[in-house]
Amino acid sequence: MTLPLDDPIANYLYGLAWEKAIERLAEPPQSPSGPVTKDEHLALIATLSDFSAGIETNILTATYYACQFQASQAEIGRACGISRQAVRQRLAKATAAQEERKRRYAYWDYDYEGYDDY
């Protein structure tokens, strides 16, 4: 599979990922333009995986807040080029993550063991 050379976003992300992957390598890469060895490919894959997780988090956050600002699921789907079902799935995942975050940082969830009752 080849990289689509006419996609500027894919090219930019590839270049950025390769720069970050070089930082993971124990020694300089054989080629500055892209991975050549197994270790270089593994470093690039790990970096792209990190990017993917970050992008997914941002998509979920943006979906959650778009709904908070009264954007319909159909509008979000058209903006992303995905079905309303996919938007609902993302929204459910984002809402669950938001609820987990609220629960984790809620005042009453802290452990007060060891404090005397008044």
mmCIF file of C-alpha atoms in Angstrom:
data_model
loop_
_atom_site.group_PDB
_atom_site.id
_atom_site.type_symbol
_atom_site.label_atom_id
_atom_site.label_comp_id
_atom_site.label_asym_id
_atom_site.label_seq_id
_atom_site.Cartn_x
_atom_site.Cartn_y
_atom_site.Cartn_z
ATOM 1 C CA MET A 1 0.000 0.000 0.000
ATOM 2 C CA THR A 2 1.348 3.402 -0.910
ATOM 3 C CA LEU A 3 0.801 6.726 0.787
ATOM 4 C CA PRO A 4 -1.696 8.910 -1.112
ATOM 5 C CA LEU A 5 0.641 11.650 -2.323
ATOM 6 C CA ASP A 6 -2.213 14.012 -3.192
ATOM 7 C CA ASP A 7 -3.523 14.151 0.389
ATOM 8 C CA PRO A 8 -1.761 17.025 2.178
ATOM 9 C CA ILE A 9 -3.088 16.042 5.610
ATOM 10 C CA ALA A 10 -1.866 12.443 5.260
ATOM 11 C CA ASN A 11 1.523 13.711 4.072
ATOM 12 C CA TYR A 12 1.789 16.176 6.932
ATOM 13 C CA LEU A 13 0.840 13.566 9.566
ATOM 14 C CA TYR A 14 3.267 11.052 8.063
ATOM 15 C CA GLY A 15 6.111 13.581 8.221
ATOM 16 C CA LEU A 16 5.222 14.574 11.761
ATOM 17 C CA ALA A 17 4.924 10.933 12.847
ATOM 18 C CA TRP A 18 8.272 10.080 11.261
ATOM 19 C CA GLU A 19 9.944 12.991 13.098
ATOM 20 C CA LYS A 20 8.512 11.740 16.397
ATOM 21 C CA ALA A 21 9.390 8.112 15.571
ATOM 22 C CA ILE A 22 13.031 9.109 15.057
ATOM 23 C CA GLU A 23 13.067 10.281 18.683
ATOM 24 C CA ARG A 24 12.118 6.731 19.770
ATOM 25 C CA LEU A 25 15.005 5.129 17.928
ATOM 26 C CA ALA A 26 18.179 4.138 19.759
ATOM 27 C CA GLU A 27 20.342 5.154 16.779
ATOM 28 C CA PRO A 28 19.853 7.494 13.785
ATOM 29 C CA PRO A 29 17.605 6.227 10.980
ATOM 30 C CA GLN A 30 19.071 4.826 7.777
ATOM 31 C CA SER A 31 16.990 7.260 5.716
ATOM 32 C CA PRO A 32 15.679 10.663 6.800
ATOM 33 C CA SER A 33 12.635 10.350 4.513
ATOM 34 C CA GLY A 34 11.060 7.266 6.085
ATOM 35 C CA PRO A 35 11.527 3.918 7.785
ATOM 36 C CA VAL A 36 13.757 1.288 6.235
ATOM 37 C CA THR A 37 14.469 -1.210 9.022
ATOM 38 C CA LYS A 38 12.157 -3.272 11.202
ATOM 39 C CA ASP A 39 12.896 -1.113 14.255
ATOM 40 C CA GLU A 40 12.171 2.054 12.294
ATOM 41 C CA HIS A 41 8.836 0.657 11.099
ATOM 42 C CA LEU A 42 7.933 -0.398 14.649
ATOM 43 C CA ALA A 43 8.771 3.068 15.970
ATOM 44 C CA LEU A 44 6.595 4.637 13.252
ATOM 45 C CA ILE A 45 3.713 2.277 14.034
ATOM 46 C CA ALA A 46 3.937 3.074 17.757
ATOM 47 C CA THR A 47 3.949 6.807 17.011
ATOM 48 C CA LEU A 48 1.008 6.569 14.622
ATOM 49 C CA SER A 49 -0.874 4.545 17.237
ATOM 50 C CA ASP A 50 -0.291 7.329 19.764
ATOM 51 C CA PHE A 51 -1.530 9.875 17.213
ATOM 52 C CA SER A 52 -4.592 7.745 16.525
ATOM 53 C CA ALA A 53 -5.519 7.563 20.205
ATOM 54 C CA GLY A 54 -5.113 11.319 20.548
ATOM 55 C CA ILE A 55 -7.192 12.021 17.466
ATOM 56 C CA GLU A 56 -9.925 9.653 18.643
ATOM 57 C CA THR A 57 -10.040 11.443 22.001
ATOM 58 C CA ASN A 58 -10.379 14.780 20.239
ATOM 59 C CA ILE A 59 -13.134 13.453 17.962
ATOM 60 C CA LEU A 60 -15.084 12.152 20.954
ATOM 61 C CA THR A 61 -14.643 15.416 22.842
ATOM 62 C CA ALA A 62 -15.699 17.502 19.841
ATOM 63 C CA THR A 63 -18.741 15.255 19.275
ATOM 64 C CA TYR A 64 -19.775 15.562 22.913
ATOM 65 C CA TYR A 65 -19.496 19.357 22.927
ATOM 66 C CA ALA A 66 -21.160 19.733 19.520
ATOM 67 C CA CYS A 67 -24.202 17.983 20.977
ATOM 68 C CA GLN A 68 -24.010 20.199 24.064
ATOM 69 C CA PHE A 69 -24.229 23.195 21.705
ATOM 70 C CA GLN A 70 -27.355 21.760 20.041
ATOM 71 C CA ALA A 71 -25.741 20.321 16.882
ATOM 72 C CA SER A 72 -27.885 17.455 15.642
ATOM 73 C CA GLN A 73 -26.482 13.985 15.112
ATOM 74 C CA ALA A 74 -27.294 14.340 11.405
ATOM 75 C CA GLU A 75 -25.250 17.562 11.197
ATOM 76 C CA ILE A 76 -22.308 15.942 12.960
ATOM 77 C CA GLY A 77 -22.555 12.928 10.659
ATOM 78 C CA ARG A 78 -22.572 15.102 7.540
ATOM 79 C CA ALA A 79 -19.581 17.086 8.839
ATOM 80 C CA CYS A 80 -17.613 13.861 9.438
ATOM 81 C CA GLY A 81 -18.946 11.843 6.518
ATOM 82 C CA ILE A 82 -20.307 9.125 8.821
ATOM 83 C CA SER A 83 -23.740 7.694 9.575
ATOM 84 C CA ARG A 84 -25.966 8.849 12.413
ATOM 85 C CA GLN A 85 -25.491 5.404 13.961
ATOM 86 C CA ALA A 86 -21.725 6.004 14.070
ATOM 87 C CA VAL A 87 -22.365 9.429 15.617
ATOM 88 C CA ARG A 88 -24.598 7.825 18.263
ATOM 89 C CA GLN A 89 -21.872 5.284 19.039
ATOM 90 C CA ARG A 90 -19.257 8.016 19.363
ATOM 91 C CA LEU A 91 -21.586 10.106 21.485
ATOM 92 C CA ALA A 92 -22.291 7.165 23.801
ATOM 93 C CA LYS A 93 -18.561 6.533 24.157
ATOM 94 C CA ALA A 94 -17.864 10.246 24.772
ATOM 95 C CA THR A 95 -20.667 10.524 27.319
ATOM 96 C CA ALA A 96 -19.416 7.449 29.165
ATOM 97 C CA ALA A 97 -15.893 8.891 29.234
ATOM 98 C CA GLN A 98 -17.211 12.235 30.485
ATOM 99 C CA GLU A 99 -19.238 10.523 33.230
ATOM 100 C CA GLU A 100 -16.208 8.451 34.229
ATOM 101 C CA ARG A 101 -14.119 11.609 34.417
ATOM 102 C CA LYS A 102 -16.753 13.344 36.559
ATOM 103 C CA ARG A 103 -16.985 10.309 38.838
ATOM 104 C CA ARG A 104 -13.236 10.023 39.162
ATOM 105 C CA TYR A 105 -12.779 13.651 40.163
ATOM 106 C CA ALA A 106 -15.936 14.087 42.212
ATOM 107 C CA TYR A 107 -15.439 15.477 45.707
ATOM 108 C CA TRP A 108 -17.271 12.639 47.458
ATOM 109 C CA ASP A 109 -15.229 9.918 45.755
ATOM 110 C CA TYR A 110 -12.076 10.776 47.687
ATOM 111 C CA ASP A 111 -11.017 8.338 50.358
ATOM 112 C CA TYR A 112 -11.545 9.868 53.798
ATOM 113 C CA GLU A 113 -10.533 6.798 55.755
ATOM 114 C CA GLY A 114 -8.647 7.724 58.873
ATOM 115 C CA TYR A 115 -10.564 10.927 59.545
ATOM 116 C CA ASP A 116 -12.590 11.058 62.739
ATOM 117 C CA ASP A 117 -16.325 11.509 62.534
ATOM 118 C CA TYR A 118 -17.638 14.607 64.276
#
